[in-house]
Short mmCIF file of C-alpha atoms and ligand atoms in Angstrom, two decimals:
data_model
loop_
_atom_site.label_atom_id
_atom_site.label_comp_id
_atom_site.label_asym_id
_atom_site.label_seq_id
_atom_site.Cartn_x
_atom_site.Cartn_y
_atom_site.Cartn_z
CA MET G 1 13.50 29.94 5.96
CA SER G 2 12.63 28.31 2.65
CA THR G 3 14.40 25.18 1.45
CA ILE G 4 13.92 22.80 -1.45
CA PHE G 5 11.87 20.65 0.96
CA SER G 6 9.42 23.50 1.66
CA LYS G 7 8.99 23.77 -2.10
CA ILE G 8 8.26 20.02 -2.29
CA ILE G 9 5.64 20.39 0.48
CA ASN G 10 4.05 23.27 -1.47
CA ARG G 11 4.23 21.34 -4.77
CA GLU G 12 6.47 24.03 -6.29
CA VAL G 13 9.14 21.37 -6.98
CA PRO G 14 8.22 17.87 -8.17
CA ALA G 15 8.99 14.79 -6.08
CA GLU G 16 7.91 11.18 -5.96
CA ILE G 17 5.69 11.49 -2.91
CA ILE G 18 4.83 8.19 -1.27
CA TYR G 19 3.08 9.26 1.94
CA GLU G 20 1.45 12.40 3.30
CA ASP G 21 -0.65 13.39 6.29
CA ASP G 22 -1.33 16.62 8.18
CA LEU G 23 2.06 16.54 9.91
CA CYS G 24 4.57 14.98 7.55
CA LEU G 25 5.50 14.07 3.99
CA ALA G 26 7.63 11.25 2.56
CA PHE G 27 9.23 11.16 -0.87
CA ARG G 28 12.01 9.28 -2.66
CA ASP G 29 15.50 10.74 -2.43
CA VAL G 30 16.63 12.15 -5.79
CA SER G 31 20.09 10.61 -5.29
CA PRO G 32 19.40 7.21 -3.70
CA GLN G 33 22.15 5.63 -1.61
CA ALA G 34 20.34 2.29 -1.33
CA PRO G 35 17.66 0.45 -3.35
CA VAL G 36 15.10 2.10 -1.06
CA HIS G 37 15.97 5.64 0.03
CA ILE G 38 13.07 7.74 1.27
CA LEU G 39 13.08 11.10 3.05
CA LEU G 40 10.46 11.73 5.72
CA ILE G 41 10.03 15.39 6.70
CA PRO G 42 7.80 17.32 9.07
CA LYS G 43 5.63 19.93 7.38
CA LYS G 44 6.69 22.27 10.17
CA PRO G 45 9.96 23.85 8.96
CA ILE G 46 12.29 22.79 11.77
CA GLU G 47 15.88 23.47 10.63
CA SER G 48 17.59 20.54 12.29
CA MET G 49 17.62 18.29 15.35
CA ALA G 50 19.65 21.08 16.97
CA LYS G 51 16.60 23.38 16.76
CA LEU G 52 14.08 20.86 18.10
CA GLN G 53 11.82 22.11 20.91
CA GLU G 54 10.23 20.00 23.63
CA GLU G 55 6.84 20.76 22.06
CA ASP G 56 8.02 18.90 18.92
CA GLY G 57 8.20 15.59 20.79
CA ALA G 58 4.78 14.34 19.71
CA LEU G 59 5.52 15.27 16.08
CA MET G 60 8.81 13.34 16.16
CA GLY G 61 7.08 10.35 17.75
CA HIS G 62 4.49 10.46 14.98
CA MET G 63 7.25 10.55 12.36
CA LEU G 64 9.05 7.58 13.90
CA PHE G 65 5.86 5.54 13.80
CA GLN G 66 5.16 6.59 10.20
CA ALA G 67 8.75 5.65 9.28
CA SER G 68 8.08 2.15 10.58
CA GLN G 69 4.88 1.97 8.51
CA ILE G 70 6.64 3.21 5.36
CA ALA G 71 9.45 0.69 5.89
CA GLU G 72 6.84 -2.04 6.25
CA SER G 73 5.02 -0.97 3.07
CA GLU G 74 8.35 -0.90 1.18
CA GLY G 75 9.02 -4.50 2.26
CA LEU G 76 11.99 -3.60 4.48
CA SER G 77 10.82 -4.71 7.92
CA GLU G 78 11.90 -8.33 7.90
CA LYS G 79 15.46 -7.91 6.59
CA GLY G 80 15.93 -4.52 8.19
CA TYR G 81 16.60 -0.90 7.44
CA ARG G 82 18.20 2.22 8.88
CA LEU G 83 16.82 5.60 9.96
CA VAL G 84 19.29 8.50 9.81
CA ILE G 85 18.96 12.17 10.77
CA ASN G 86 22.07 14.07 9.69
CA THR G 87 22.51 17.14 11.88
CA ASN G 88 24.47 20.28 11.04
CA GLN G 89 27.85 20.43 9.32
CA GLN G 90 29.77 17.57 10.94
CA GLY G 91 26.66 15.41 10.78
CA GLY G 92 26.59 15.82 7.01
CA GLN G 93 23.37 17.83 6.79
CA SER G 94 22.95 19.61 3.45
CA VAL G 95 19.27 20.64 3.53
CA TYR G 96 18.27 22.67 6.58
CA HIS G 97 14.76 21.31 6.96
CA LEU G 98 14.84 18.40 9.42
CA HIS G 99 14.53 15.08 7.59
CA MET G 100 14.79 11.40 8.34
CA HIS G 101 16.44 9.13 5.79
CA ILE G 102 14.84 5.67 5.50
CA LEU G 103 17.44 3.41 3.89
CA GLY G 104 17.12 -0.26 3.01
CA GLY G 105 17.19 -2.98 0.40
CA ARG G 106 20.88 -3.82 0.82
CA GLN G 107 23.32 -4.66 3.60
CA LEU G 108 24.15 -1.38 5.37
CA HIS G 109 27.59 -1.06 6.91
CA TRP G 110 28.57 0.12 10.37
CA PRO G 111 30.03 2.51 11.29
CA PRO G 112 28.87 4.87 8.54
CA GLY G 113 31.47 7.20 7.05
P1 AMP W 201 21.22 15.53 4.10
O1 AMP W 201 22.57 15.46 3.47
O2 AMP W 201 21.03 14.61 5.27
O3 AMP W 201 20.81 16.96 4.39
O4 AMP W 201 20.21 14.94 3.02
C1 AMP W 201 19.61 15.72 2.03
C2 AMP W 201 19.09 14.75 1.02
O5 AMP W 201 18.16 15.43 0.20
C3 AMP W 201 20.15 14.15 0.09
O6 AMP W 201 20.14 12.74 0.23
C4 AMP W 201 19.70 14.60 -1.29
O7 AMP W 201 19.92 13.63 -2.29
C5 AMP W 201 18.22 14.87 -1.07
N1 AMP W 201 17.60 15.80 -1.98
C6 AMP W 201 18.01 17.06 -2.28
N2 AMP W 201 17.16 17.66 -3.12
C7 AMP W 201 16.17 16.76 -3.36
C8 AMP W 201 14.99 16.77 -4.16
N3 AMP W 201 14.65 17.85 -4.89
N4 AMP W 201 14.20 15.69 -4.17
C9 AMP W 201 14.53 14.59 -3.44
N5 AMP W 201 15.63 14.52 -2.66
C10 AMP W 201 16.44 15.59 -2.62
#
């Protein structure tokens, strides 16, 4: 499986990368839906939440913590933000490399569409 996100990890496609470590990468969404819209992805090419294995638990915990740190560094923590993982067709997933949206900088509505 190779997606546009694998190409961003491998620097074959440009992106505005804002955080990277051994396990994950964060970059700004090319089509932002809020003043701050960042995608956080595992370097491991997991297709979706539906393909997650129990062994991926520590990786997902690491990503949740890094999401909180990125939100803090983007100045979102006090007013708030939203983490979203769209999953498969009815969940609105378009890129089949698991990714977490970090959205903030405006009032977000509930329920989402
Ligand atoms: P989803 O619909 O949850 O699968 O989200 C995929 C997201 O990837 C969308 O918000 C797109 O705008 C974003 N996206 C697609 N290609 C790129 C790219 N080359 N660089 C940054 N974001 C991208």
